[in-house]
Tab-separated table of C-alpha atoms and ligand atoms in Angstrom:
chain	number	residue	atom	x	y	z
A	1	MET	CA	0.000	0.000	0.000
A	2	LEU	CA	2.783	2.351	0.928
A	3	ILE	CA	4.581	1.689	-2.325
A	4	ARG	CA	1.446	2.538	-4.188
A	5	SER	CA	0.996	5.944	-2.632
A	6	ARG	CA	4.721	6.674	-2.869
A	7	ARG	CA	4.453	6.076	-6.597
A	8	ARG	CA	1.627	8.593	-6.833
A	9	TRP	CA	3.824	11.125	-5.098
A	10	GLU	CA	6.739	10.562	-7.450
A	11	ILE	CA	4.548	10.932	-10.508
A	12	ALA	CA	3.171	14.173	-9.110
A	13	GLU	CA	6.699	15.549	-8.723
A	14	ARG	CA	8.118	14.361	-11.989
A	15	ASP	CA	5.480	14.954	-14.600
A	16	ALA	CA	4.874	18.442	-13.226
A	17	THR	CA	1.576	19.075	-14.936
A	18	PRO	CA	1.754	22.843	-15.062
A	19	GLU	CA	-1.472	23.514	-13.213
A	20	ARG	CA	-0.293	21.377	-10.375
A	21	VAL	CA	0.773	23.996	-7.915
A	22	TYR	CA	4.424	23.879	-6.948
A	23	LEU	CA	4.104	22.689	-3.420
A	24	SER	CA	5.225	25.175	-0.817
A	25	SER	CA	6.641	23.783	2.370
A	26	ILE	CA	3.258	24.257	3.995
A	27	THR	CA	1.272	22.468	1.303
A	28	ARG	CA	3.993	19.827	1.116
A	29	ARG	CA	3.445	19.094	4.791
A	30	ALA	CA	-0.287	18.993	4.160
A	31	PHE	CA	0.358	16.701	1.210
A	32	LEU	CA	2.440	14.288	3.244
A	33	GLY	CA	-0.262	14.287	5.900
A	34	THR	CA	-2.821	13.510	3.252
A	35	THR	CA	-0.682	10.745	1.821
A	36	ALA	CA	-0.631	9.057	5.197
A	37	ALA	CA	-4.386	9.455	5.388
A	38	SER	CA	-4.903	8.098	1.892
A	39	VAL	CA	-2.794	5.061	2.732
A	40	ALA	CA	-5.285	4.395	5.512
A	41	VAL	CA	-8.144	4.887	3.092
A	42	ILE	CA	-6.599	2.544	0.531
A	43	ALA	CA	-6.068	-0.023	3.258
A	44	ALA	CA	-9.757	0.317	4.062
A	45	GLY	CA	-10.523	-0.602	0.492
A	46	CYS	CA	-11.869	2.648	-0.920
A	47	GLY	CA	-8.763	4.400	-2.106
A	48	GLY	CA	-8.387	6.976	-4.811
A	49	ASP	CA	-6.516	4.732	-7.218
A	50	GLU	CA	-9.226	2.378	-8.300
A	51	ALA	CA	-12.130	3.543	-10.413
A	52	PRO	CA	-15.236	3.719	-8.220
A	53	PRO	CA	-18.227	1.505	-9.019
A	54	ALA	CA	-20.686	3.269	-11.294
A	55	ALA	CA	-23.472	5.129	-9.533
A	56	ARG	CA	-27.061	4.237	-10.331
A	57	GLN	CA	-27.699	7.078	-12.746
A	58	PRO	CA	-31.242	8.375	-13.298
A	59	PRO	CA	-31.509	8.689	-17.097
A	60	VAL	CA	-31.666	11.966	-18.982
A	61	PRO	CA	-35.432	12.507	-19.498
A	62	ALA	CA	-36.556	11.441	-22.980
A	63	ASP	CA	-37.863	14.890	-23.947
A	64	VAL	CA	-34.525	16.481	-22.976
A	65	LEU	CA	-32.619	13.829	-24.947
A	66	ARG	CA	-34.706	14.777	-27.961
A	67	LEU	CA	-33.203	18.292	-27.832
A	68	TYR	CA	-29.963	16.674	-29.131
A	69	PRO	CA	-28.373	17.165	-31.532
A	70	ALA	CA	-29.305	20.853	-31.426
A	71	ALA	CA	-29.186	23.168	-34.422
A	72	LEU	CA	-25.747	24.568	-35.171
A	73	SER	CA	-25.638	28.311	-34.437
A	74	PRO	CA	-24.766	30.157	-37.693
A	75	ARG	CA	-22.434	32.527	-35.810
A	76	HIS	CA	-20.396	29.640	-34.437
A	77	ALA	CA	-20.500	27.180	-37.306
A	78	ARG	CA	-16.958	27.614	-38.625
A	79	LEU	CA	-13.484	27.304	-37.199
A	80	ASP	CA	-9.961	27.726	-38.544
A	81	ARG	CA	-9.129	24.123	-37.601
A	82	ARG	CA	-10.597	20.650	-37.632
A	83	LEU	CA	-12.653	19.450	-34.702
A	84	THR	CA	-10.836	17.218	-32.246
A	85	ALA	CA	-11.905	13.579	-32.422
A	86	GLU	CA	-14.505	12.870	-29.754
A	87	ARG	CA	-12.628	9.918	-28.288
A	88	VAL	CA	-9.507	12.069	-27.932
A	89	ALA	CA	-11.318	14.919	-26.142
A	90	ALA	CA	-13.069	12.416	-23.883
A	91	ARG	CA	-9.772	10.941	-22.644
A	92	HIS	CA	-7.777	14.123	-22.026
A	93	ASN	CA	-9.539	16.024	-19.266
A	94	ASN	CA	-8.686	18.362	-16.461
A	95	PHE	CA	-11.128	17.760	-13.624
A	96	TYR	CA	-9.174	17.548	-10.395
A	97	GLU	CA	-12.221	16.635	-8.299
A	98	LEU	CA	-12.193	13.286	-10.122
A	99	SER	CA	-8.498	12.715	-10.850
A	100	GLU	CA	-5.304	14.601	-11.604
A	101	ASP	CA	-4.558	12.026	-14.307
A	102	LYS	CA	-6.114	13.386	-17.507
A	103	GLU	CA	-6.541	9.930	-19.011
A	104	ARG	CA	-8.385	8.579	-15.977
A	105	VAL	CA	-10.842	11.393	-15.290
A	106	ALA	CA	-13.608	9.638	-17.233
A	107	GLU	CA	-13.470	6.371	-15.268
A	108	MET	CA	-12.888	8.132	-11.939
A	109	GLY	CA	-16.148	10.051	-12.449
A	110	ALA	CA	-18.371	6.976	-12.494
A	111	ALA	CA	-19.746	7.562	-8.976
A	112	LEU	CA	-20.861	11.164	-9.511
A	113	VAL	CA	-24.672	11.264	-9.442
A	114	LEU	CA	-25.796	13.665	-12.165
A	115	ARG	CA	-29.578	13.760	-11.640
A	116	PRO	CA	-31.459	15.485	-10.255
A	117	TRP	CA	-29.091	18.479	-10.578
A	118	THR	CA	-29.928	22.065	-9.775
A	119	ILE	CA	-28.121	25.397	-9.944
A	120	GLU	CA	-28.854	27.833	-7.164
A	121	VAL	CA	-28.583	31.452	-8.303
A	122	ARG	CA	-28.363	33.905	-5.427
A	123	GLY	CA	-27.032	37.290	-4.427
A	124	LEU	CA	-27.695	40.650	-6.029
A	125	CYS	CA	-30.717	39.982	-8.231
A	126	VAL	CA	-34.476	40.479	-8.309
A	127	ARG	CA	-35.405	36.808	-8.743
A	128	PRO	CA	-32.935	34.449	-7.067
A	129	GLY	CA	-33.881	30.810	-7.321
A	130	THR	CA	-32.906	27.191	-7.725
A	131	PHE	CA	-33.160	25.886	-11.277
A	132	ASP	CA	-33.294	22.283	-12.404
A	133	VAL	CA	-30.850	21.775	-15.272
A	134	ASP	CA	-33.258	19.701	-17.388
A	135	ALA	CA	-35.987	22.311	-16.896
A	136	LEU	CA	-33.578	25.047	-18.038
A	137	CYS	CA	-32.800	23.082	-21.220
A	138	ARG	CA	-36.500	22.654	-21.992
A	139	GLU	CA	-37.337	26.270	-21.281
A	140	ILE	CA	-34.391	28.067	-22.858
A	141	GLY	CA	-33.727	25.576	-25.650
A	142	LEU	CA	-30.363	24.358	-26.903
A	143	GLU	CA	-27.985	25.325	-29.701
A	144	GLU	CA	-24.680	23.904	-30.875
A	145	ARG	CA	-21.476	25.959	-31.216
A	146	LEU	CA	-18.014	25.071	-32.477
A	147	TYR	CA	-15.396	26.589	-30.167
A	148	ARG	CA	-11.645	26.522	-29.803
A	149	HIS	CA	-10.473	25.575	-26.297
A	150	ARG	CA	-7.021	26.592	-25.040
A	151	CYS	CA	-5.688	25.207	-21.767
A	152	VAL	CA	-3.137	27.311	-19.879
A	153	GLU	CA	-0.891	24.210	-20.085
A	154	ALA	CA	-0.515	24.972	-23.843
A	155	TRP	CA	-2.622	22.162	-25.281
A	156	SER	CA	-5.774	22.882	-27.204
A	157	MET	CA	-8.770	21.289	-28.864
A	158	ALA	CA	-11.763	22.281	-30.957
A	159	VAL	CA	-15.156	20.863	-30.023
A	160	PRO	CA	-18.892	21.225	-30.651
A	161	TRP	CA	-20.660	22.243	-27.441
A	162	THR	CA	-24.419	22.143	-26.914
A	163	GLY	CA	-26.095	24.518	-24.477
A	164	PHE	CA	-27.296	28.086	-24.118
A	165	ALA	CA	-25.824	31.523	-23.472
A	166	LEU	CA	-25.074	32.299	-19.813
A	167	SER	CA	-26.853	35.639	-20.387
A	168	LYS	CA	-30.144	33.749	-20.780
A	169	LEU	CA	-29.907	32.428	-17.230
A	170	LEU	CA	-28.833	35.869	-15.954
A	171	ASP	CA	-31.873	37.408	-17.670
A	172	LYS	CA	-34.123	35.072	-15.710
A	173	VAL	CA	-32.837	36.260	-12.331
A	174	GLN	CA	-32.493	39.956	-13.264
A	175	PRO	CA	-29.230	41.092	-11.652
A	176	TYR	CA	-29.209	44.424	-9.814
A	177	GLY	CA	-27.067	47.246	-11.177
A	178	GLY	CA	-24.493	46.671	-8.424
A	179	ALA	CA	-23.906	43.028	-9.390
A	180	ASP	CA	-20.562	43.573	-11.092
A	181	TYR	CA	-19.264	40.004	-10.793
A	182	VAL	CA	-20.591	36.484	-11.298
A	183	ARG	CA	-19.109	33.805	-9.054
A	184	LEU	CA	-19.596	30.127	-10.013
A	185	VAL	CA	-19.111	27.119	-7.735
A	186	SER	CA	-18.783	23.379	-8.445
A	187	PHE	CA	-20.013	20.483	-6.302
A	188	HIS	CA	-18.391	19.295	-3.087
A	189	ARG	CA	-19.070	15.548	-2.787
A	190	PRO	CA	-15.984	13.697	-1.569
A	191	SER	CA	-17.944	10.443	-1.393
A	192	GLN	CA	-18.595	10.624	-5.153
A	193	ALA	CA	-15.427	12.373	-6.309
A	194	PRO	CA	-12.163	10.461	-5.692
A	195	GLY	CA	-9.994	13.534	-6.266
A	196	GLN	CA	-11.747	15.426	-3.485
A	197	ARG	CA	-10.721	12.621	-1.135
A	198	THR	CA	-7.137	12.148	-2.286
A	199	SER	CA	-6.181	15.741	-3.220
A	200	ARG	CA	-7.312	17.164	0.060
A	201	TRP	CA	-4.962	20.138	0.122
A	202	TYR	CA	-7.059	21.871	-2.549
A	203	PRO	CA	-9.709	24.298	-1.300
A	204	TRP	CA	-12.750	22.370	-2.594
A	205	PRO	CA	-15.203	23.077	-4.052
A	206	TYR	CA	-13.687	24.506	-7.265
A	207	TYR	CA	-14.794	28.106	-7.830
A	208	GLU	CA	-14.416	30.645	-10.599
A	209	ALA	CA	-15.709	34.096	-11.506
A	210	LEU	CA	-16.246	36.530	-14.354
A	211	ARG	CA	-16.951	40.231	-14.561
A	212	MET	CA	-20.642	40.803	-15.303
A	213	ASP	CA	-19.864	42.244	-18.749
A	214	GLU	CA	-17.782	39.133	-19.550
A	215	ALA	CA	-20.591	36.888	-18.298
A	216	ARG	CA	-23.064	38.771	-20.476
A	217	ASN	CA	-20.843	38.513	-23.570
A	218	GLN	CA	-22.600	36.389	-26.165
A	219	LEU	CA	-19.684	33.918	-26.249
A	220	ALA	CA	-20.061	32.963	-22.572
A	221	PHE	CA	-21.883	29.645	-22.786
A	222	LEU	CA	-23.384	27.118	-20.408
A	223	ALA	CA	-22.780	23.729	-22.014
A	224	THR	CA	-24.968	20.726	-21.235
A	225	GLY	CA	-23.732	18.691	-24.189
A	226	ILE	CA	-20.810	17.957	-26.471
A	227	TYR	CA	-20.601	16.177	-29.861
A	228	GLY	CA	-24.371	16.259	-30.169
A	229	HIS	CA	-25.309	14.496	-26.919
A	230	PRO	CA	-25.459	15.290	-23.192
A	231	LEU	CA	-22.069	15.863	-21.538
A	232	PRO	CA	-20.275	12.799	-20.259
A	233	VAL	CA	-19.072	13.248	-16.696
A	234	GLN	CA	-15.456	14.029	-17.635
A	235	HIS	CA	-16.457	17.161	-19.582
A	236	GLY	CA	-18.364	18.620	-16.619
A	237	ALA	CA	-21.798	17.005	-16.626
A	238	PRO	CA	-24.503	17.968	-16.346
A	239	ILE	CA	-23.675	21.659	-16.908
A	240	ARG	CA	-20.426	23.611	-17.198
A	241	LEU	CA	-19.253	27.034	-18.279
A	242	VAL	CA	-17.393	27.616	-21.560
A	243	VAL	CA	-15.565	30.943	-21.994
A	244	PRO	CA	-13.434	30.250	-25.079
A	245	TRP	CA	-11.371	33.466	-25.088
A	246	LYS	CA	-9.958	32.607	-21.654
A	247	TYR	CA	-7.659	29.812	-20.514
A	248	GLY	CA	-9.526	26.581	-19.883
A	249	PHE	CA	-9.422	26.735	-16.089
A	250	LYS	CA	-12.012	29.558	-16.180
A	251	SER	CA	-14.517	27.152	-17.790
A	252	ILE	CA	-15.728	25.643	-14.530
A	253	LYS	CA	-17.387	22.231	-14.678
A	254	SER	CA	-20.412	20.722	-12.935
A	255	ILE	CA	-21.782	23.997	-11.545
A	256	VAL	CA	-24.125	23.911	-8.549
A	257	ARG	CA	-24.236	27.592	-7.562
A	258	ILE	CA	-23.946	31.021	-9.135
A	259	GLU	CA	-23.579	34.113	-6.949
A	260	LEU	CA	-24.054	37.692	-8.127
A	261	VAL	CA	-21.703	39.886	-6.129
A	262	ALA	CA	-20.418	43.465	-5.972
A	263	THR	CA	-16.659	42.958	-5.673
A	264	GLU	CA	-14.088	40.833	-7.492
A	265	PRO	CA	-14.132	37.339	-5.965
A	266	GLY	CA	-11.120	35.085	-5.633
A	267	THR	CA	-10.803	32.147	-8.007
A	268	PHE	CA	-9.501	28.624	-7.342
A	269	TRP	CA	-6.205	28.922	-9.254
A	270	SER	CA	-5.503	32.609	-8.647
A	271	ASP	CA	-5.953	32.046	-4.900
A	272	LEU	CA	-3.676	28.970	-4.950
A	273	ALA	CA	-0.939	30.507	-7.127
A	274	PRO	CA	-1.487	34.253	-7.627
A	275	ASN	CA	1.910	34.664	-9.288
A	276	GLU	CA	0.938	32.145	-11.994
A	277	TYR	CA	-2.792	32.612	-12.633
A	278	GLY	CA	-4.741	35.859	-12.745
A	279	PHE	CA	-8.412	36.703	-12.529
A	280	ALA	CA	-8.859	37.685	-16.195
A	281	ALA	CA	-6.808	34.773	-17.639
A	282	ASN	CA	-7.426	35.860	-21.231
A	283	VAL	CA	-5.514	33.851	-23.831
A	284	ASP	CA	-2.531	35.964	-24.915
A	285	PRO	CA	0.448	34.552	-26.842
A	286	ARG	CA	2.609	37.548	-25.811
A	287	VAL	CA	2.320	36.941	-22.098
A	288	PRO	CA	4.236	33.837	-21.043
A	289	HIS	CA	3.299	31.821	-18.031
A	290	PRO	CA	6.101	32.250	-15.449
A	291	ARG	CA	7.258	28.700	-16.255
A	292	TRP	CA	6.605	28.332	-20.007
A	293	SER	CA	5.793	30.197	-23.213
A	294	GLN	CA	2.226	30.730	-24.377
A	295	ALA	CA	3.259	31.601	-27.958
A	296	THR	CA	2.209	28.237	-29.401
A	297	GLU	CA	-0.052	25.373	-28.493
A	298	ARG	CA	-0.372	21.672	-29.266
A	299	MET	CA	-3.663	20.309	-30.587
A	300	ILE	CA	-4.499	17.108	-28.735
A	301	GLY	CA	-4.998	14.087	-30.963
A	302	THR	CA	-3.057	15.334	-33.980
A	303	GLY	CA	-0.141	16.885	-32.086
A	304	GLU	CA	-0.216	19.796	-34.523
A	305	ARG	CA	1.651	22.901	-33.243
A	306	ARG	CA	-0.196	26.140	-33.879
A	307	ARG	CA	0.521	29.734	-33.081
A	308	THR	CA	-1.699	30.811	-30.222
A	309	LEU	CA	-4.182	33.553	-31.124
A	310	HIS	CA	-4.895	36.602	-28.986
A	311	TYR	CA	-8.146	35.999	-27.085
A	312	ASN	CA	-7.903	32.519	-28.622
A	313	GLY	CA	-9.109	33.982	-31.915
A	314	TYR	CA	-12.148	35.769	-30.465
A	315	GLU	CA	-10.806	39.365	-30.680
A	316	GLN	CA	-13.795	40.598	-32.640
A	317	GLU	CA	-16.179	39.481	-29.958
A	318	VAL	CA	-14.268	40.507	-26.815
A	319	THR	CA	-11.630	43.184	-27.453
A	320	HIS	CA	-14.098	45.916	-26.473
A	321	LEU	CA	-14.345	44.408	-23.001
A	322	TYR	CA	-10.713	45.247	-22.318
A	323	ALA	CA	-10.348	48.480	-24.283
A	324	ARG	CA	-10.327	50.972	-21.428
A	325	SER	CA	-7.043	49.784	-19.969
A	326	ARG	CA	-8.896	47.337	-17.798
A	327	SER	CA	-6.770	44.277	-17.186
A	328	GLY	CA	-6.981	41.835	-20.044
B	1	MTE	N1	-14.743	21.930	-11.559
B	1	MTE	C1	-13.679	21.954	-12.367
B	1	MTE	N2	-13.766	22.612	-13.530
B	1	MTE	C2	-12.703	22.649	-14.377
B	1	MTE	C3	-11.471	22.037	-14.028
B	1	MTE	C4	-11.408	21.341	-12.786
B	1	MTE	O1	-10.373	20.748	-12.398
B	1	MTE	N3	-12.519	21.314	-11.995
B	1	MTE	N4	-10.392	22.111	-14.901
B	1	MTE	C5	-10.420	23.216	-15.873
B	1	MTE	C6	-9.387	23.129	-16.896
B	1	MTE	S1	-7.805	23.472	-16.405
B	1	MTE	C7	-9.661	22.886	-18.221
B	1	MTE	S2	-8.457	22.944	-19.412
B	1	MTE	C8	-11.023	22.494	-18.649
B	1	MTE	C9	-10.969	21.162	-19.368
B	1	MTE	O2	-12.214	20.840	-19.933
B	1	MTE	P1	-12.408	19.464	-20.730
B	1	MTE	O3	-11.917	18.355	-19.871
B	1	MTE	O4	-13.865	19.380	-21.029
B	1	MTE	O5	-11.573	19.590	-21.963
B	1	MTE	O6	-11.921	22.377	-17.552
B	1	MTE	C10	-11.780	23.370	-16.541
B	1	MTE	N5	-12.848	23.278	-15.580
B	2	MO	MO1	-6.673	23.972	-18.332
């Protein structure tokens, strides 16, 4: 058992996945403490290494399933690159609540119960409320969009998302004028999410935020599907954010709460490593990460190297957001 968890530790050190925070002495101590704890857990037979048994999953309701595949939105029907193969995208995922191993996220998500699933919207708005995800799909309707996706680790993909604009949900709750920021929070269910048990030094649940004008930008999308069907767990089922002009970590998965607030909230990665990840996190080939260049990126699947585009190629849609010397 000890050997097993030691191996995990060595892999974590060596392969240095960029978003893995360089462990400070404090977090290293916490990590070692956790390792001891996870050895106990593994000994008890429910460790983080083995894929959990699949949860009994209530099915997607038939009428919601019939919304797929949704009509392709004319404004988002073309890209400058080929779509990534579905099986490639589905086996290369960042979703630390499930696993830090990109290739194992899918299997490590088998215990996450996806239905019923609601999003609570609260804070500075006229009509706060709790919304069932299937009901939102029925009411708002779904569209498909082809988007580029650029991870801060310098890999990228291009995928067809299905969902609806975040602005449509904001319209329903009617934010007050003072609601300048939108904070989004993922689930906290250690019993269903192996990574929340084994990577205990992270401040779960995962949280992110946008400025209200970014959240209202037409590109900001709540995805419930990918490749013409509901999201599989590894892509952030049953509903996740997609903000394609920003680095991938802003596109928070499996959202359970949205808060409308007056001041800039912290975000998961900028709180963990403020010198490496900022609040805006807009894709910019001229601004290197402290530990690597952002000038180019590698398309997963094909391995093609491409020059990274400012705002990930969405300048036309978002440059105005950052025109007045606001950080971008
Ligand atoms: N809740 C949550 N959301 C998350 C992450 C995560 O670890 N947890 N990883 C982010 C990162 S770094 C990226 S690149 C994208 C990856 O999305 P994909 O697996 O669908 O490609 O999800 C983002 N959303
Ligand atoms: Mo990422």
